[in-house]
C-alpha atoms as a printed R data frame, in Angstrom:
    type eleno elety resid chain resno       x       y       z
1   ATOM     1    CA   MET     A     1 184.984 127.769 192.236
2   ATOM     2    CA   ILE     A     2 185.783 124.936 194.625
3   ATOM     3    CA   LEU     A     3 183.316 122.318 195.864
4   ATOM     4    CA   ASN     A     4 184.401 120.904 199.213
5   ATOM     5    CA   TRP     A     5 182.918 117.401 199.402
6   ATOM     6    CA   LYS     A     6 181.970 115.547 202.571
7   ATOM     7    CA   LYS     A     7 181.251 111.828 202.581
8   ATOM     8    CA   CYS     A     8 178.236 111.085 204.783
9   ATOM     9    CA   LEU     A     9 178.174 107.634 206.306
10  ATOM    10    CA   THR     A    10 174.615 107.914 207.646
11  ATOM    11    CA   TYR     A    11 171.342 109.660 206.894
12  ATOM    12    CA   GLU     A    12 171.740 111.537 210.190
13  ATOM    13    CA   GLU     A    13 175.045 113.079 209.026
14  ATOM    14    CA   ALA     A    14 173.394 114.491 205.891
15  ATOM    15    CA   ARG     A    15 169.897 115.410 207.082
16  ATOM    16    CA   ASN     A    16 170.460 119.003 208.340
17  ATOM    17    CA   HIS     A    17 172.462 120.256 205.360
18  ATOM    18    CA   THR     A    18 170.899 122.792 203.034
19  ATOM    19    CA   ASN     A    19 172.084 124.635 199.929
20  ATOM    20    CA   ILE     A    20 174.024 121.567 198.841
21  ATOM    21    CA   ILE     A    21 174.756 119.493 195.801
22  ATOM    22    CA   TYR     A    22 174.689 115.791 196.601
23  ATOM    23    CA   LEU     A    23 175.736 112.628 194.855
24  ATOM    24    CA   HIS     A    24 174.548 109.095 195.430
25  ATOM    25    CA   GLU     A    25 177.450 107.035 194.120
26  ATOM    26    CA   TRP     A    26 177.681 103.292 193.538
27  ATOM    27    CA   ALA     A    27 180.825 101.333 192.582
28  ATOM    28    CA   GLY     A    28 182.729 104.574 191.970
29  ATOM    29    CA   LYS     A    29 180.146 105.820 189.450
30  ATOM    30    CA   PRO     A    30 177.497 108.530 189.754
31  ATOM    31    CA   PHE     A    31 174.136 106.966 190.482
32  ATOM    32    CA   TYR     A    32 172.096 110.133 191.050
33  ATOM    33    CA   TRP     A    33 172.904 113.863 191.323
34  ATOM    34    CA   GLY     A    34 170.669 116.166 193.313
35  ATOM    35    CA   LYS     A    35 170.401 119.376 195.250
36  ATOM    36    CA   ALA     A    36 168.827 120.506 198.473
37  ATOM    37    CA   HIS     A    37 168.469 124.153 197.602
38  ATOM    38    CA   LYS     A    38 165.395 125.464 199.363
39  ATOM    39    CA   SER     A    39 165.125 122.392 201.549
40  ATOM    40    CA   TYR     A    40 167.193 120.261 203.892
41  ATOM    41    CA   PHE     A    41 168.639 116.962 202.734
42  ATOM    42    CA   GLY     A    42 166.480 115.005 205.164
43  ATOM    43    CA   GLY     A    43 163.838 115.105 207.852
44  ATOM    44    CA   HIS     A    44 160.468 116.820 208.059
45  ATOM    45    CA   MET     A    45 159.480 120.510 208.145
46  ATOM    46    CA   ARG     A    46 161.567 122.426 210.679
47  ATOM    47    CA   GLU     A    47 163.398 125.662 211.279
48  ATOM    48    CA   ILE     A    48 167.147 125.922 211.885
49  ATOM    49    CA   ASP     A    49 168.790 129.336 212.322
50  ATOM    50    CA   GLY     A    50 165.726 131.086 210.873
51  ATOM    51    CA   PHE     A    51 165.520 128.881 207.770
52  ATOM    52    CA   LYS     A    52 162.223 126.975 207.635
53  ATOM    53    CA   ALA     A    53 161.951 124.134 205.126
54  ATOM    54    CA   SER     A    54 161.177 120.469 204.671
55  ATOM    55    CA   GLY     A    55 163.553 117.631 203.849
56  ATOM    56    CA   ARG     A    56 164.332 116.541 200.306
57  ATOM    57    CA   TYR     A    57 164.336 112.982 201.674
58  ATOM    58    CA   ASN     A    58 161.887 112.967 204.577
59  ATOM    59    CA   SER     A    59 162.362 110.548 207.465
60  ATOM    60    CA   GLY     A    60 160.496 107.838 205.557
61  ATOM    61    CA   TYR     A    61 163.528 107.540 203.254
62  ATOM    62    CA   ARG     A    62 165.935 106.999 206.152
63  ATOM    63    CA   HIS     A    63 165.759 103.182 205.983
64  ATOM    64    CA   TRP     A    64 166.338 103.197 202.224
65  ATOM    65    CA   ILE     A    65 169.337 105.551 202.354
66  ATOM    66    CA   GLU     A    66 170.845 103.746 205.360
67  ATOM    67    CA   GLY     A    67 170.384 100.379 203.619
68  ATOM    68    CA   CYS     A    68 172.098 101.626 200.477
69  ATOM    69    CA   LEU     A    69 174.982 103.088 202.493
70  ATOM    70    CA   ARG     A    70 175.451  99.815 204.390
71  ATOM    71    CA   HIS     A    71 175.498  97.775 201.199
72  ATOM    72    CA   GLY     A    72 177.950  99.591 198.957
73  ATOM    73    CA   ALA     A    73 176.557 103.000 198.072
74  ATOM    74    CA   SER     A    74 178.208 106.276 199.023
75  ATOM    75    CA   LEU     A    75 176.634 109.659 199.704
76  ATOM    76    CA   TYR     A    76 178.547 112.892 199.183
77  ATOM    77    CA   ILE     A    77 177.462 116.465 199.840
78  ATOM    78    CA   ALA     A    78 179.070 119.772 198.894
79  ATOM    79    CA   GLN     A    79 177.949 123.058 200.415
80  ATOM    80    CA   VAL     A    80 177.332 125.810 197.862
81  ATOM    81    CA   ASP     A    81 177.814 129.400 198.964
82  ATOM    82    CA   PRO     A    82 174.682 131.390 198.017
83  ATOM    83    CA   ASP     A    83 177.002 134.176 196.842
84  ATOM    84    CA   ALA     A    84 179.139 131.858 194.677
85  ATOM    85    CA   GLU     A    85 179.893 132.771 191.084
86  ATOM    86    CA   TYR     A    86 177.592 129.977 189.846
87  ATOM    87    CA   THR     A    87 174.078 129.141 190.964
88  ATOM    88    CA   ILE     A    88 173.253 125.789 192.485
89  ATOM    89    CA   ASP     A    89 171.161 125.010 189.382
90  ATOM    90    CA   GLU     A    90 174.100 125.740 187.061
91  ATOM    91    CA   ILE     A    91 176.380 123.542 189.178
92  ATOM    92    CA   GLU     A    92 173.911 120.650 189.285
93  ATOM    93    CA   ASN     A    93 173.339 120.855 185.507
94  ATOM    94    CA   PHE     A    94 177.080 120.959 184.837
95  ATOM    95    CA   LEU     A    95 177.724 117.891 187.009
96  ATOM    96    CA   ILE     A    96 174.836 115.939 185.437
97  ATOM    97    CA   ALA     A    97 176.099 116.757 181.922
98  ATOM    98    CA   ASN     A    98 179.781 116.103 182.591
99  ATOM    99    CA   TYR     A    99 179.522 113.135 184.961
100 ATOM   100    CA   PRO     A   100 176.402 111.281 183.750
101 ATOM   101    CA   SER     A   101 174.606 109.132 186.279
102 ATOM   102    CA   GLU     A   102 173.219 105.641 185.863
103 ATOM   103    CA   MET     A   103 169.747 107.033 186.518
104 ATOM   104    CA   PRO     A   104 168.726 109.179 183.542
105 ATOM   105    CA   GLN     A   105 168.435 112.807 184.594
106 ATOM   106    CA   LYS     A   106 166.990 115.685 182.625
107 ATOM   107    CA   LEU     A   107 168.887 118.904 182.231
108 ATOM   108    CA   HIS     A   108 166.533 121.700 183.170
109 ATOM   109    CA   LYS     A   109 168.506 124.502 181.560
110 ATOM   110    CA   SER     A   110 171.251 124.803 179.004
111 ATOM   111    CA   VAL     A   111 174.600 123.679 180.339
112 ATOM   112    CA   LYS     A   112 177.233 126.320 180.864
113 ATOM   113    CA   THR     A   113 180.937 125.575 180.903
114 ATOM   114    CA   LEU     A   114 182.011 126.048 184.511
115 ATOM   115    CA   SER     A   115 185.403 126.026 186.171
116 ATOM   116    CA   ILE     A   116 184.964 123.868 189.260
117 ATOM   117    CA   GLY     A   117 187.626 122.290 191.446
118 ATOM   118    CA   HIS     A   118 187.035 119.590 194.045
119 ATOM   119    CA   THR     A   119 188.472 119.192 197.549
120 ATOM   120    CA   GLY     A   120 187.719 117.223 200.704
121 ATOM   121    CA   ASP     A   121 186.227 113.737 200.368
122 ATOM   122    CA   VAL     A   122 186.106 113.933 196.582
123 ATOM   123    CA   PRO     A   123 183.790 111.250 195.132
124 ATOM   124    CA   ALA     A   124 185.612 108.471 193.292
125 ATOM   125    CA   SER     A   125 183.580 109.147 190.152
126 ATOM   126    CA   LEU     A   126 184.979 112.690 189.971
127 ATOM   127    CA   LEU     A   127 188.523 111.520 190.707
128 ATOM   128    CA   ASN     A   128 188.272 108.716 188.122
129 ATOM   129    CA   SER     A   129 187.077 111.165 185.486
130 ATOM   130    CA   VAL     A   130 189.866 113.666 186.236
131 ATOM   131    CA   LEU     A   131 192.464 110.890 186.111
132 ATOM   132    CA   ASN     A   132 190.834 109.342 183.022
133 ATOM   133    CA   LEU     A   133 190.667 105.943 184.698
């Protein structure tokens, strides 16, 4: 399976994405892994193309995310195909276990060994780990 990463420079770039894994990264290290599975990354309740859901980070978080992005943080998203060989929960768990974040995160299920490749705007923390830097 391949995760195609996109670096978002603003809250607005990320807000309408759904069925994604996301990474808040700081100084080339994972700060927090998350998912917007049955929600959008940002905004309030709305419907896009028949999918009605709220935002994982509602508009009240906009100033916080924008501030972090302007002062050294990075935000990456990767779309997950609902028909992919792994579920979004399995992918999130795998990334949390194999690329630990600075913010402690609980694993909600047992971690499976997954075969995942990375393309696009690959986060530095994933590249550094692959290159053993």
